[in-house]
Short mmCIF file of C-alpha atoms in Angstrom, two decimals:
data_model
loop_
_atom_site.label_atom_id
_atom_site.label_comp_id
_atom_site.label_asym_id
_atom_site.label_seq_id
_atom_site.Cartn_x
_atom_site.Cartn_y
_atom_site.Cartn_z
CA MET A 20 -8.58 40.20 -26.85
CA THR A 21 -5.41 42.33 -25.97
CA ALA A 22 -7.71 45.24 -25.02
CA LEU A 23 -9.63 42.84 -22.56
CA LEU A 24 -6.77 41.17 -21.02
CA ASP A 25 -5.18 44.87 -20.42
CA ALA A 26 -7.98 46.14 -18.78
CA GLY A 27 -8.07 43.19 -16.52
CA VAL A 28 -9.78 39.61 -16.81
CA THR A 29 -9.64 36.04 -15.14
CA LEU A 30 -9.44 33.39 -17.63
CA VAL A 31 -10.21 29.87 -16.37
CA LEU A 32 -9.69 26.90 -18.05
CA ASP A 33 -11.00 23.70 -16.56
CA GLY A 34 -9.63 20.26 -16.66
CA LEU A 35 -6.16 21.31 -17.49
CA GLU A 36 -4.92 17.95 -17.08
CA THR A 37 -6.38 17.16 -20.53
CA PHE A 38 -4.58 19.09 -22.47
CA ASP A 39 -1.39 19.58 -21.04
CA PRO A 40 1.04 16.73 -20.55
CA ILE A 41 2.79 17.71 -17.62
CA VAL A 42 -0.01 18.97 -15.76
CA GLU A 43 -1.62 15.36 -16.37
CA VAL A 44 1.60 13.67 -14.94
CA ALA A 45 1.13 15.78 -11.60
CA THR A 46 -2.70 15.31 -11.10
CA ARG A 47 -2.25 11.52 -11.72
CA ALA A 48 0.08 11.37 -9.25
CA LEU A 49 -2.27 13.34 -6.71
CA ARG A 50 -4.95 10.49 -7.69
CA TRP A 51 -2.78 7.42 -7.18
CA TRP A 52 -1.69 8.93 -3.61
CA SER A 53 -5.08 10.18 -2.70
CA GLY A 54 -7.09 7.60 -3.91
CA GLU A 55 -9.60 10.40 -4.94
CA LEU A 56 -10.22 11.68 -7.93
CA VAL A 57 -8.51 15.06 -8.93
CA GLN A 58 -9.08 18.05 -11.27
CA THR A 59 -6.57 20.43 -12.20
CA ASN A 60 -8.14 24.01 -13.42
CA ALA A 61 -5.91 27.17 -14.33
CA TYR A 62 -6.65 31.06 -13.34
CA LEU A 63 -4.93 33.26 -15.37
CA THR A 64 -5.57 37.30 -13.96
CA THR A 65 -4.51 40.41 -15.32
CA ARG A 66 -4.45 43.89 -13.91
CA SER A 67 -6.49 44.13 -10.56
CA ALA A 68 -9.61 41.84 -11.77
CA ASP A 69 -11.60 39.89 -9.43
CA GLY A 70 -12.60 35.94 -9.83
CA PHE A 71 -15.32 34.11 -8.44
CA PRO A 72 -17.22 35.98 -5.48
CA LEU A 73 -17.12 34.62 -1.98
CA HIS A 74 -18.01 30.94 -2.45
CA TRP A 75 -17.49 27.46 -1.06
CA ASP A 76 -16.67 24.25 -3.04
CA ASP A 77 -17.81 20.65 -2.03
CA HIS A 78 -14.41 19.16 -2.40
CA ASP A 79 -10.87 20.20 -0.87
CA VAL A 80 -8.91 22.61 -2.91
CA LEU A 81 -5.01 22.64 -3.16
CA ILE A 82 -4.09 25.93 -4.75
CA VAL A 83 -0.58 26.35 -6.12
CA GLN A 84 0.60 29.90 -7.09
CA LEU A 85 2.73 29.72 -10.46
CA ALA A 86 3.52 33.60 -11.24
CA GLY A 87 2.64 36.74 -9.61
CA GLU A 88 0.64 37.54 -6.43
CA LYS A 89 -3.01 36.90 -5.31
CA ASN A 90 -5.21 38.08 -2.18
CA TRP A 91 -7.03 35.47 -0.76
CA ASP A 92 -9.68 35.81 2.01
CA VAL A 93 -10.61 32.45 3.67
CA ARG A 94 -13.05 31.88 6.15
CA GLY A 95 -14.69 29.18 8.13
CA SER A 96 -17.81 26.82 6.86
CA THR A 97 -21.31 27.53 7.91
CA ARG A 98 -22.32 23.84 7.48
CA SER A 99 -20.92 20.45 8.35
CA ALA A 100 -19.77 18.62 4.96
CA PRO A 101 -22.04 20.77 2.45
CA MET A 102 -22.82 19.30 -0.65
CA PHE A 103 -24.05 21.35 -3.79
CA ARG A 104 -27.27 18.90 -3.85
CA ASP A 105 -27.92 19.02 0.01
CA ALA A 106 -31.07 19.06 1.91
CA VAL A 107 -30.87 22.25 2.73
CA PRO A 108 -29.02 25.61 1.06
CA ASN A 109 -25.79 26.69 2.21
CA GLU A 110 -26.07 30.30 0.98
CA VAL A 111 -25.08 32.72 4.09
CA ALA A 112 -21.10 33.36 4.11
CA SER A 113 -19.24 32.82 7.45
CA SER A 114 -17.91 35.79 9.30
CA GLU A 115 -15.08 33.64 10.60
CA ALA A 116 -11.82 34.76 9.18
CA VAL A 117 -9.62 31.90 9.14
CA TRP A 118 -6.68 33.08 6.73
CA GLN A 119 -6.32 36.39 5.02
CA GLY A 120 -3.12 37.25 3.06
CA VAL A 121 -1.14 37.39 -0.06
CA LEU A 122 -0.03 33.97 -2.01
CA ARG A 123 3.22 34.62 -4.02
CA ALA A 124 4.98 32.37 -6.63
CA GLY A 125 5.81 29.19 -5.24
CA GLU A 126 3.48 29.05 -2.30
CA VAL A 127 0.72 26.48 -1.73
CA LEU A 128 -2.69 26.93 -0.06
CA HIS A 129 -5.14 24.48 1.16
CA ILE A 130 -8.94 25.01 1.33
CA PRO A 131 -10.85 22.54 3.12
CA ARG A 132 -14.33 21.32 1.87
CA GLY A 133 -17.02 24.01 2.69
CA TYR A 134 -14.85 26.74 3.49
CA TRP A 135 -15.74 29.72 2.16
CA HIS A 136 -13.08 31.68 0.17
CA GLN A 137 -12.40 34.46 -2.44
CA ALA A 138 -9.24 35.52 -4.64
CA THR A 139 -8.86 39.20 -5.72
CA ARG A 140 -5.73 41.36 -6.70
CA VAL A 141 -5.47 44.70 -5.30
CA GLU A 142 -2.74 47.29 -6.19
CA HIS A 143 0.00 44.61 -7.36
CA ASP A 144 2.79 45.79 -9.13
CA ASP A 145 2.81 42.64 -11.55
CA PRO A 146 0.42 42.77 -14.29
CA VAL A 147 -0.37 39.01 -14.42
CA SER A 148 -1.43 36.25 -11.65
CA LEU A 149 -1.54 32.75 -12.60
CA HIS A 150 -2.22 29.85 -10.24
CA LEU A 151 -3.56 26.20 -10.38
CA THR A 152 -6.14 24.53 -8.36
CA PHE A 153 -6.35 20.74 -7.72
CA GLY A 154 -9.66 20.07 -6.64
CA PHE A 155 -9.95 16.39 -4.60
CA THR A 156 -13.74 15.28 -5.08
CA ARG A 157 -13.77 12.48 -2.10
CA ARG A 158 -16.79 9.89 -2.03
CA THR A 159 -19.45 10.43 0.72
CA GLY A 160 -22.12 8.15 2.26
CA VAL A 161 -24.32 9.47 -0.32
CA ASP A 162 -22.37 8.39 -3.24
CA TRP A 163 -22.09 4.75 -1.55
CA LEU A 164 -25.86 4.55 -1.19
CA THR A 165 -26.11 5.64 -4.85
CA TRP A 166 -23.83 2.83 -5.76
CA ILE A 167 -25.68 0.19 -3.75
CA ALA A 168 -28.64 1.46 -5.58
CA ASP A 169 -27.16 0.71 -8.93
CA GLN A 170 -26.09 -2.82 -7.43
CA ALA A 171 -29.62 -3.34 -6.90
CA ARG A 172 -30.26 -3.27 -10.43
CA GLU A 173 -29.08 -6.76 -10.82
CA GLN A 174 -31.97 -8.56 -8.71
CA GLU A 175 -35.41 -8.78 -10.43
CA LEU A 176 -37.20 -7.65 -7.30
CA PHE A 177 -35.67 -4.04 -7.36
CA ARG A 178 -36.63 -3.83 -11.10
CA THR A 179 -40.52 -5.07 -10.76
CA ASP A 180 -43.03 -2.30 -10.94
CA LEU A 181 -44.07 -1.11 -7.36
CA THR A 182 -47.59 -2.12 -6.51
CA ARG A 183 -50.34 0.07 -6.67
CA SER A 184 -52.71 -2.36 -4.58
CA PRO A 185 -53.11 -1.30 -0.73
CA ALA A 186 -53.74 -5.13 -0.07
CA GLU A 187 -50.17 -5.96 -1.43
CA ARG A 188 -48.17 -3.22 -0.35
CA GLU A 189 -47.25 -4.52 2.92
CA ALA A 190 -45.84 -7.68 1.85
CA GLU A 191 -43.90 -5.66 -1.13
CA ARG A 192 -42.59 -3.30 1.70
CA ALA A 193 -41.30 -6.30 3.67
CA ARG A 194 -39.73 -7.90 0.60
CA LEU A 195 -37.83 -4.91 -0.63
CA GLN A 196 -36.50 -4.05 3.14
CA ASP A 197 -35.18 -7.38 3.59
CA ALA A 198 -33.33 -7.33 0.49
CA ALA A 199 -32.01 -3.65 0.93
CA ILE A 200 -30.76 -4.66 4.08
CA GLU A 201 -28.92 -7.43 2.82
CA LEU A 202 -27.40 -5.34 0.09
CA VAL A 203 -26.40 -2.72 2.63
CA ARG A 204 -24.80 -5.52 4.72
CA SER A 205 -23.02 -7.08 1.78
CA LEU A 206 -21.67 -4.32 0.04
CA PRO A 207 -19.74 -2.19 2.78
CA PRO A 208 -18.14 1.09 2.01
CA ALA A 209 -14.99 -0.23 1.41
CA ALA A 210 -16.23 -2.85 -1.39
CA PHE A 211 -17.64 0.67 -3.02
CA LEU A 212 -14.07 2.32 -2.89
CA THR A 213 -12.45 -0.93 -4.28
CA ALA A 214 -15.14 -1.18 -7.37
CA ARG A 215 -14.70 2.54 -7.87
CA GLU A 216 -10.87 2.14 -8.54
CA ARG A 217 -11.13 -0.97 -10.37
CA THR A 218 -14.04 0.29 -12.74
CA ARG A 219 -13.00 3.74 -13.42
CA PRO A 220 -12.22 3.92 -17.44
CA PRO A 221 -9.26 5.64 -18.56
CA ALA A 222 -9.36 9.22 -18.61
CA ARG A 223 -8.57 11.49 -21.46
CA HIS A 224 -4.97 12.36 -22.02
CA ALA A 225 -3.19 14.96 -24.17
CA PRO A 226 -3.41 13.24 -27.52
CA THR A 227 -0.43 11.92 -29.53
CA LEU A 228 0.18 11.51 -33.03
CA PRO A 229 0.16 7.99 -34.60
CA SER A 230 3.58 6.09 -34.84
CA ALA A 231 4.73 3.32 -37.06
CA HIS A 232 6.87 1.93 -34.53
CA GLU A 233 5.74 0.44 -31.05
CA PRO A 234 6.68 2.49 -28.12
CA GLU A 235 10.25 1.75 -26.68
CA VAL A 236 9.03 3.25 -23.13
CA VAL A 237 5.46 3.19 -21.58
CA VAL A 238 3.77 4.17 -18.41
CA CYS A 239 0.65 3.22 -16.72
CA VAL A 240 -1.80 6.27 -17.20
CA THR A 241 -4.91 4.52 -14.85
CA GLU A 242 -7.02 7.08 -12.86
CA PHE A 243 -6.19 5.16 -9.94
CA ALA A 244 -3.23 2.80 -9.20
CA PRO A 245 -3.94 -0.49 -10.22
CA HIS A 246 -5.33 -3.87 -8.17
CA VAL A 247 -3.55 -6.80 -8.58
CA GLU A 248 -4.88 -10.37 -7.21
CA ARG A 249 -3.58 -13.71 -7.23
CA SER A 250 -5.60 -16.62 -8.13
CA GLU A 251 -4.75 -20.04 -8.58
CA GLY A 252 -1.19 -19.71 -10.00
CA GLN A 253 -2.58 -16.54 -11.93
CA LEU A 254 -2.42 -12.83 -11.46
CA VAL A 255 -5.53 -10.78 -11.98
CA VAL A 256 -4.96 -7.32 -13.03
CA TYR A 257 -7.99 -4.54 -12.12
CA ALA A 258 -7.05 -1.29 -14.13
CA GLY A 259 -8.64 1.48 -16.00
CA GLY A 260 -12.25 -0.48 -16.11
CA ARG A 261 -10.22 -3.69 -17.22
CA LYS A 262 -9.74 -7.30 -16.12
CA ILE A 263 -6.82 -8.89 -17.49
CA THR A 264 -5.43 -12.45 -16.31
CA VAL A 265 -1.68 -13.44 -16.87
CA ARG A 266 0.44 -16.01 -15.50
CA ASP A 267 2.00 -15.99 -12.01
CA ARG A 268 5.65 -15.60 -13.58
CA ALA A 269 4.88 -12.29 -14.94
CA ALA A 270 4.64 -10.43 -11.53
CA ALA A 271 7.95 -8.85 -12.00
CA ALA A 272 7.33 -7.12 -15.22
CA ILE A 273 3.66 -6.15 -13.72
CA GLU A 274 4.95 -4.67 -10.91
CA LEU A 275 6.84 -2.53 -13.17
CA LEU A 276 4.92 -1.74 -16.15
CA LEU A 277 2.17 -0.60 -13.47
CA SER A 278 4.27 1.43 -11.42
CA GLY A 279 3.57 4.56 -12.65
CA CYS A 280 6.69 5.32 -13.71
CA PRO A 281 7.93 5.49 -17.14
CA VAL A 282 9.46 1.90 -18.21
CA ASP A 283 12.40 1.33 -20.96
CA LEU A 284 11.05 -2.13 -22.42
CA ALA A 285 14.47 -3.20 -23.25
CA ALA A 286 15.68 -2.70 -19.77
CA ALA A 287 12.78 -4.40 -18.34
CA GLU A 288 13.48 -7.13 -20.29
CA ALA A 289 16.88 -7.56 -19.25
CA ARG A 290 16.08 -7.20 -15.46
CA VAL A 291 13.16 -9.65 -15.36
CA GLY A 292 14.56 -12.22 -17.99
CA PHE A 293 12.10 -12.50 -20.49
CA ASP A 294 10.23 -10.07 -22.99
CA VAL A 295 7.80 -7.88 -21.74
CA ARG A 296 6.75 -6.52 -24.81
CA PRO A 297 3.93 -8.57 -25.23
CA LEU A 298 2.35 -7.74 -21.99
CA ALA A 299 3.07 -4.23 -22.77
CA ARG A 300 1.39 -4.41 -25.94
CA VAL A 301 -1.87 -5.71 -24.31
CA PHE A 302 -1.63 -2.70 -21.81
CA VAL A 303 -1.21 -0.25 -24.41
CA ARG A 304 -4.11 -1.73 -26.39
CA GLU A 305 -6.48 -1.70 -23.35
CA GLY A 306 -5.56 2.11 -22.19
CA ILE A 307 -4.01 1.08 -19.50
CA CYS A 308 -0.40 2.37 -20.53
CA VAL A 309 0.74 4.49 -23.21
CA GLY A 310 3.83 5.27 -25.08
CA LEU A 311 6.19 7.78 -23.62
CA THR A 312 6.30 11.08 -25.43
CA PRO A 313 8.96 13.90 -25.20
CA GLU A 314 6.28 15.95 -23.69
CA LEU A 315 4.82 13.44 -21.38
CA ALA A 316 8.51 12.50 -20.38
CA ALA A 317 8.87 16.26 -18.96
CA GLY A 318 6.24 15.48 -16.41
CA TYR A 319 8.34 13.08 -14.58
CA THR A 320 11.46 14.72 -14.38
CA GLY A 321 12.32 15.39 -10.91
CA LEU A 322 9.47 13.24 -9.44
CA VAL A 323 11.42 10.03 -8.87
CA THR A 324 15.01 10.31 -7.60
CA GLY A 325 18.16 8.15 -8.38
CA GLY A 326 18.39 9.12 -12.04
CA THR A 327 16.42 9.11 -15.19
CA PRO A 328 12.90 7.08 -13.93
CA TRP A 329 12.28 5.10 -17.14
CA LYS A 330 15.55 3.64 -17.50
CA LEU A 331 15.86 0.23 -15.25
CA GLY A 332 18.87 -1.99 -14.33
#
Protein backbone atom coordinates (compact mmCIF):
# COMPACT_ATOMS: atom_id res chain seq x y z
CA MET A 1 0.00 0.00 0.00
CA THR A 2 2.84 2.41 0.84
CA ALA A 3 4.41 1.85 -2.57
CA LEU A 4 1.05 2.40 -4.26
CA LEU A 5 0.42 5.67 -2.43
CA ASP A 6 3.93 6.87 -3.18
CA ALA A 7 3.52 6.10 -6.87
CA GLY A 8 0.31 8.11 -7.07
CA VAL A 9 -3.27 6.94 -6.62
CA THR A 10 -6.79 8.22 -5.98
CA LEU A 11 -8.72 6.57 -3.15
CA VAL A 12 -12.49 7.03 -3.05
CA LEU A 13 -14.73 6.45 -0.02
CA ASP A 14 -18.42 6.68 -0.86
CA GLY A 15 -21.03 7.44 1.78
CA LEU A 16 -18.55 8.89 4.27
CA GLU A 17 -21.45 10.15 6.42
CA THR A 18 -22.12 6.54 7.41
CA PHE A 19 -18.69 6.17 8.98
CA ASP A 20 -17.73 9.60 10.30
CA PRO A 21 -20.04 11.31 12.84
CA ILE A 22 -18.83 14.81 12.01
CA VAL A 23 -19.48 14.34 8.30
CA GLU A 24 -22.82 12.76 9.23
CA VAL A 25 -23.88 15.97 10.99
CA ALA A 26 -22.80 18.16 8.07
CA THR A 27 -24.57 15.92 5.55
CA ARG A 28 -27.78 15.89 7.57
CA ALA A 29 -27.71 19.68 7.89
CA LEU A 30 -27.52 19.93 4.09
CA ARG A 31 -30.41 17.46 3.71
CA TRP A 32 -32.62 19.44 6.07
CA TRP A 33 -31.66 22.70 4.38
CA SER A 34 -32.17 21.53 0.79
CA GLY A 35 -34.98 19.01 1.26
CA GLU A 36 -33.01 16.66 -0.99
CA LEU A 37 -31.05 13.47 -0.49
CA VAL A 38 -27.35 14.17 -0.02
CA GLN A 39 -24.42 11.76 -0.09
CA THR A 40 -20.86 12.65 0.87
CA ASN A 41 -17.83 11.06 -0.79
CA ALA A 42 -14.16 11.56 0.03
CA TYR A 43 -11.34 11.65 -2.56
CA LEU A 44 -7.70 11.28 -1.48
CA THR A 45 -5.15 11.74 -4.26
CA THR A 46 -1.40 11.31 -3.92
CA ARG A 47 1.31 12.65 -6.22
CA SER A 48 0.01 13.48 -9.71
CA ALA A 49 -2.61 10.77 -10.03
CA ASP A 50 -5.86 11.60 -11.80
CA GLY A 51 -9.37 10.87 -10.68
CA PHE A 52 -12.31 9.99 -12.92
CA PRO A 53 -12.01 10.90 -16.62
CA LEU A 54 -14.09 13.72 -18.05
CA HIS A 55 -17.72 12.94 -17.10
CA TRP A 56 -21.03 14.38 -15.90
CA ASP A 57 -23.26 13.56 -12.93
CA ASP A 58 -27.05 13.37 -12.74
CA HIS A 59 -27.02 15.46 -9.55
CA ASP A 60 -25.57 18.74 -8.32
CA VAL A 61 -22.17 18.47 -6.63
CA LEU A 62 -20.69 20.73 -3.96
CA ILE A 63 -16.92 20.22 -3.63
CA VAL A 64 -14.99 21.25 -0.51
CA GLN A 65 -11.20 21.14 -0.72
CA LEU A 66 -9.81 20.08 2.67
CA ALA A 67 -6.09 19.70 2.03
CA GLY A 68 -3.68 20.22 -0.82
CA GLU A 69 -4.68 21.41 -4.28
CA LYS A 70 -6.48 20.03 -7.30
CA ASN A 71 -6.90 21.18 -10.89
CA TRP A 72 -10.44 21.31 -12.22
CA ASP A 73 -11.76 21.45 -15.75
CA VAL A 74 -15.49 22.28 -15.74
CA ARG A 75 -17.41 22.44 -19.01
CA GLY A 76 -20.98 23.10 -20.04
CA SER A 77 -23.73 20.53 -20.46
CA THR A 78 -24.61 18.80 -23.73
CA ARG A 79 -28.14 17.72 -22.78
CA SER A 80 -30.75 19.52 -20.73
CA ALA A 81 -31.55 17.72 -17.45
CA PRO A 82 -29.71 14.50 -18.34
CA MET A 83 -30.35 11.23 -16.53
CA PHE A 84 -28.21 8.11 -16.35
CA ARG A 85 -31.25 6.06 -17.36
CA ASP A 86 -32.35 8.31 -20.19
CA ALA A 87 -34.13 8.25 -23.53
CA VAL A 88 -30.91 9.00 -25.42
CA PRO A 89 -27.24 8.63 -24.46
CA ASN A 90 -25.20 11.65 -23.42
CA GLU A 91 -21.71 10.56 -24.35
CA VAL A 92 -20.03 13.45 -26.19
CA ALA A 93 -18.30 15.92 -23.89
CA SER A 94 -18.88 19.64 -24.21
CA SER A 95 -16.10 21.85 -25.53
CA GLU A 96 -17.51 24.91 -23.71
CA ALA A 97 -15.11 25.87 -20.90
CA VAL A 98 -16.98 27.11 -17.84
CA TRP A 99 -14.09 27.22 -15.36
CA GLN A 100 -10.55 25.94 -15.33
CA GLY A 101 -8.40 26.50 -12.28
CA VAL A 102 -6.93 25.23 -9.04
CA LEU A 103 -9.02 24.53 -5.97
CA ARG A 104 -7.09 25.13 -2.75
CA ALA A 105 -7.74 24.10 0.86
CA GLY A 106 -10.79 25.92 2.22
CA GLU A 107 -12.28 26.69 -1.19
CA VAL A 108 -15.63 25.43 -2.51
CA LEU A 109 -16.77 24.60 -6.03
CA HIS A 110 -20.34 23.98 -7.24
CA ILE A 111 -20.86 21.86 -10.35
CA PRO A 112 -24.47 21.77 -11.60
CA ARG A 113 -26.12 18.59 -12.80
CA GLY A 114 -25.09 17.59 -16.30
CA TYR A 115 -21.95 19.74 -16.46
CA TRP A 116 -18.90 17.85 -17.69
CA HIS A 117 -15.90 17.96 -15.35
CA GLN A 118 -12.59 16.36 -14.48
CA ALA A 119 -10.15 16.70 -11.59
CA THR A 120 -6.40 16.25 -12.07
CA ARG A 121 -3.13 17.00 -10.27
CA VAL A 122 -0.17 18.29 -12.24
CA GLU A 123 3.14 19.47 -10.77
CA HIS A 124 1.91 20.30 -7.28
CA ASP A 125 4.43 20.59 -4.46
CA ASP A 126 2.09 19.13 -1.84
CA PRO A 127 2.07 15.31 -1.90
CA VAL A 128 -1.61 14.85 -1.05
CA SER A 129 -4.97 16.30 -2.07
CA LEU A 130 -8.15 15.62 -0.08
CA HIS A 131 -11.63 16.86 -0.93
CA LEU A 132 -15.22 16.01 -0.11
CA THR A 133 -18.12 16.00 -2.56
CA PHE A 134 -21.67 16.56 -1.37
CA GLY A 135 -24.01 15.16 -4.02
CA PHE A 136 -27.57 16.57 -4.08
CA THR A 137 -29.93 14.13 -5.80
CA ARG A 138 -33.04 16.10 -6.67
CA ARG A 139 -36.37 14.51 -7.57
CA THR A 140 -37.72 14.76 -11.12
CA GLY A 141 -41.02 14.32 -12.90
CA VAL A 142 -39.97 10.76 -13.67
CA ASP A 143 -39.64 10.09 -9.92
CA TRP A 144 -43.10 11.56 -9.39
CA LEU A 145 -44.64 9.31 -12.04
CA THR A 146 -42.82 6.29 -10.58
CA TRP A 147 -44.30 7.12 -7.17
CA ILE A 148 -47.77 7.43 -8.69
CA ALA A 149 -47.32 3.99 -10.26
CA ASP A 150 -46.53 2.63 -6.79
CA GLN A 151 -49.70 4.22 -5.39
CA ALA A 152 -51.68 2.56 -8.19
CA ARG A 153 -50.97 -0.81 -6.57
CA GLU A 154 -53.64 0.04 -3.99
CA GLN A 155 -56.35 -0.24 -6.65
CA GLU A 156 -57.45 -3.65 -7.87
CA LEU A 157 -57.96 -2.25 -11.36
CA PHE A 158 -54.22 -1.65 -11.79
CA ARG A 159 -53.30 -4.98 -10.21
CA THR A 160 -55.54 -6.91 -12.60
CA ASP A 161 -53.96 -8.76 -15.53
CA LEU A 162 -54.23 -6.98 -18.86
CA THR A 163 -56.60 -8.62 -21.29
CA ARG A 164 -55.45 -10.34 -24.47
CA SER A 165 -58.93 -10.23 -25.97
CA PRO A 166 -59.25 -7.75 -28.86
CA ALA A 167 -62.96 -7.33 -28.06
CA GLU A 168 -62.24 -6.15 -24.50
CA ARG A 169 -59.17 -4.00 -25.06
CA GLU A 170 -60.98 -0.73 -25.77
CA ALA A 171 -63.08 -0.93 -22.60
CA GLU A 172 -60.01 -1.85 -20.60
CA ARG A 173 -58.07 1.06 -22.05
CA ALA A 174 -60.83 3.50 -21.13
CA ARG A 175 -61.04 2.23 -17.55
CA LEU A 176 -57.28 2.39 -17.03
CA GLN A 177 -56.97 5.78 -18.67
CA ASP A 178 -59.70 7.33 -16.54
CA ALA A 179 -58.26 5.86 -13.37
CA ALA A 180 -54.73 6.99 -14.28
CA ILE A 181 -55.90 10.54 -14.98
CA GLU A 182 -57.65 10.63 -11.61
CA LEU A 183 -54.46 9.46 -9.86
CA VAL A 184 -52.40 12.18 -11.53
CA ARG A 185 -54.97 14.81 -10.57
CA SER A 186 -55.25 13.65 -6.95
CA LEU A 187 -51.52 13.15 -6.35
CA PRO A 188 -49.67 16.31 -7.41
CA PRO A 189 -45.87 16.63 -7.22
CA ALA A 190 -46.17 18.42 -3.86
CA ALA A 191 -47.84 15.35 -2.38
CA PHE A 192 -44.98 13.19 -3.64
CA LEU A 193 -42.32 15.43 -2.08
CA THR A 194 -44.17 15.52 1.26
CA ALA A 195 -44.65 11.75 1.28
CA ARG A 196 -40.97 11.23 0.49
CA GLU A 197 -39.90 13.30 3.48
CA ARG A 198 -42.39 11.65 5.82
CA THR A 199 -41.78 8.04 4.86
CA ARG A 200 -38.01 8.04 4.35
CA PRO A 201 -36.67 5.48 6.87
CA PRO A 202 -33.85 6.41 9.24
CA ALA A 203 -30.42 6.34 7.66
CA ARG A 204 -27.55 4.22 8.85
CA HIS A 205 -25.41 6.17 11.27
CA ALA A 206 -21.96 5.76 12.75
CA PRO A 207 -22.46 2.94 15.28
CA THR A 208 -22.29 3.56 19.02
CA LEU A 209 -21.51 1.11 21.79
CA PRO A 210 -24.48 0.04 23.94
CA SER A 211 -24.84 1.79 27.29
CA ALA A 212 -26.46 0.75 30.55
CA HIS A 213 -27.74 4.29 31.06
CA GLU A 214 -30.28 6.33 29.17
CA PRO A 215 -28.78 9.30 27.29
CA GLU A 216 -28.74 12.68 28.98
CA VAL A 217 -28.54 14.49 25.64
CA VAL A 218 -30.37 13.45 22.45
CA VAL A 219 -30.50 14.76 18.90
CA CYS A 220 -32.89 14.20 15.98
CA VAL A 221 -31.21 12.27 13.15
CA THR A 222 -33.95 11.82 10.52
CA GLU A 223 -33.06 12.18 6.85
CA PHE A 224 -35.38 15.17 6.51
CA ALA A 225 -36.79 17.66 8.98
CA PRO A 226 -39.80 16.06 10.74
CA HIS A 227 -43.35 17.12 9.89
CA VAL A 228 -45.69 17.93 12.77
CA GLU A 229 -49.44 18.48 12.31
CA ARG A 230 -52.20 19.36 14.78
CA SER A 231 -55.32 17.20 14.70
CA GLU A 232 -58.20 17.35 17.19
CA GLY A 233 -56.12 18.48 20.14
CA GLN A 234 -53.25 16.16 19.33
CA LEU A 235 -49.96 16.43 17.52
CA VAL A 236 -49.07 13.97 14.77
CA VAL A 237 -45.35 13.58 14.14
CA TYR A 238 -44.17 12.21 10.78
CA ALA A 239 -40.47 11.43 10.85
CA GLY A 240 -38.13 8.67 9.77
CA GLY A 241 -40.96 6.64 8.27
CA ARG A 242 -42.85 6.73 11.56
CA LYS A 243 -46.17 8.28 12.60
CA ILE A 244 -46.41 9.16 16.29
CA THR A 245 -49.38 10.85 17.97
CA VAL A 246 -48.92 12.79 21.22
CA ARG A 247 -50.91 15.27 23.26
CA ASP A 248 -50.96 18.88 22.14
CA ARG A 249 -49.43 20.01 25.44
CA ALA A 250 -46.17 18.38 24.35
CA ALA A 251 -45.68 20.93 21.54
CA ALA A 252 -42.83 22.78 23.25
CA ALA A 253 -40.97 19.53 23.99
CA ILE A 254 -41.42 18.30 20.43
CA GLU A 255 -40.11 21.58 19.06
CA LEU A 256 -36.93 21.08 21.08
CA LEU A 257 -36.43 17.35 20.54
CA LEU A 258 -37.00 17.55 16.79
CA SER A 259 -35.09 20.78 16.21
CA GLY A 260 -32.01 19.04 14.82
CA CYS A 261 -29.86 20.48 17.61
CA PRO A 262 -28.61 18.40 20.56
CA VAL A 263 -30.97 18.72 23.54
CA ASP A 264 -30.00 18.32 27.20
CA LEU A 265 -33.04 16.53 28.67
CA ALA A 266 -32.69 18.00 32.18
CA ALA A 267 -32.45 21.53 30.76
CA ALA A 268 -35.39 20.81 28.46
CA GLU A 269 -37.51 19.72 31.44
CA ALA A 270 -36.75 22.98 33.24
CA ARG A 271 -37.67 24.93 30.12
CA VAL A 272 -40.99 23.27 29.20
CA GLY A 273 -42.16 22.49 32.75
CA PHE A 274 -42.49 18.70 32.56
CA ASP A 275 -40.35 15.59 32.18
CA VAL A 276 -39.47 15.13 28.50
CA ARG A 277 -37.64 11.83 29.01
CA PRO A 278 -40.63 9.55 28.21
CA LEU A 279 -41.12 11.34 24.89
CA ALA A 280 -37.38 11.29 24.17
CA ARG A 281 -37.37 7.58 24.97
CA VAL A 282 -40.03 6.97 22.30
CA PHE A 283 -38.15 8.97 19.70
CA VAL A 284 -34.92 7.10 20.45
CA ARG A 285 -36.67 3.71 20.26
CA GLU A 286 -38.19 4.60 16.88
CA GLY A 287 -34.84 5.74 15.47
CA ILE A 288 -35.90 9.39 15.20
CA CYS A 289 -33.40 10.53 17.84
CA VAL A 290 -30.16 9.08 19.21
CA GLY A 291 -28.13 9.70 22.32
CA LEU A 292 -25.37 12.22 21.77
CA THR A 293 -21.86 10.76 21.86
CA PRO A 294 -18.69 12.86 22.17
CA GLU A 295 -17.86 12.03 18.55
CA LEU A 296 -21.27 13.11 17.29
CA ALA A 297 -21.21 16.21 19.49
CA ALA A 298 -18.03 17.36 17.76
CA GLY A 299 -20.00 17.70 14.54
CA TYR A 300 -22.25 20.37 16.04
CA THR A 301 -19.45 22.59 17.29
CA GLY A 302 -19.76 25.97 15.62
CA LEU A 303 -22.97 25.11 13.74
CA VAL A 304 -25.22 26.84 16.29
CA THR A 305 -24.34 30.22 17.80
CA GLY A 306 -25.07 31.40 21.30
CA GLY A 307 -23.09 28.91 23.36
CA THR A 308 -23.15 25.13 23.57
CA PRO A 309 -26.20 24.19 21.42
CA TRP A 310 -27.44 21.33 23.58
CA LYS A 311 -27.53 23.36 26.82
CA LEU A 312 -30.95 25.02 26.99
CA GLY A 313 -32.40 27.62 29.30
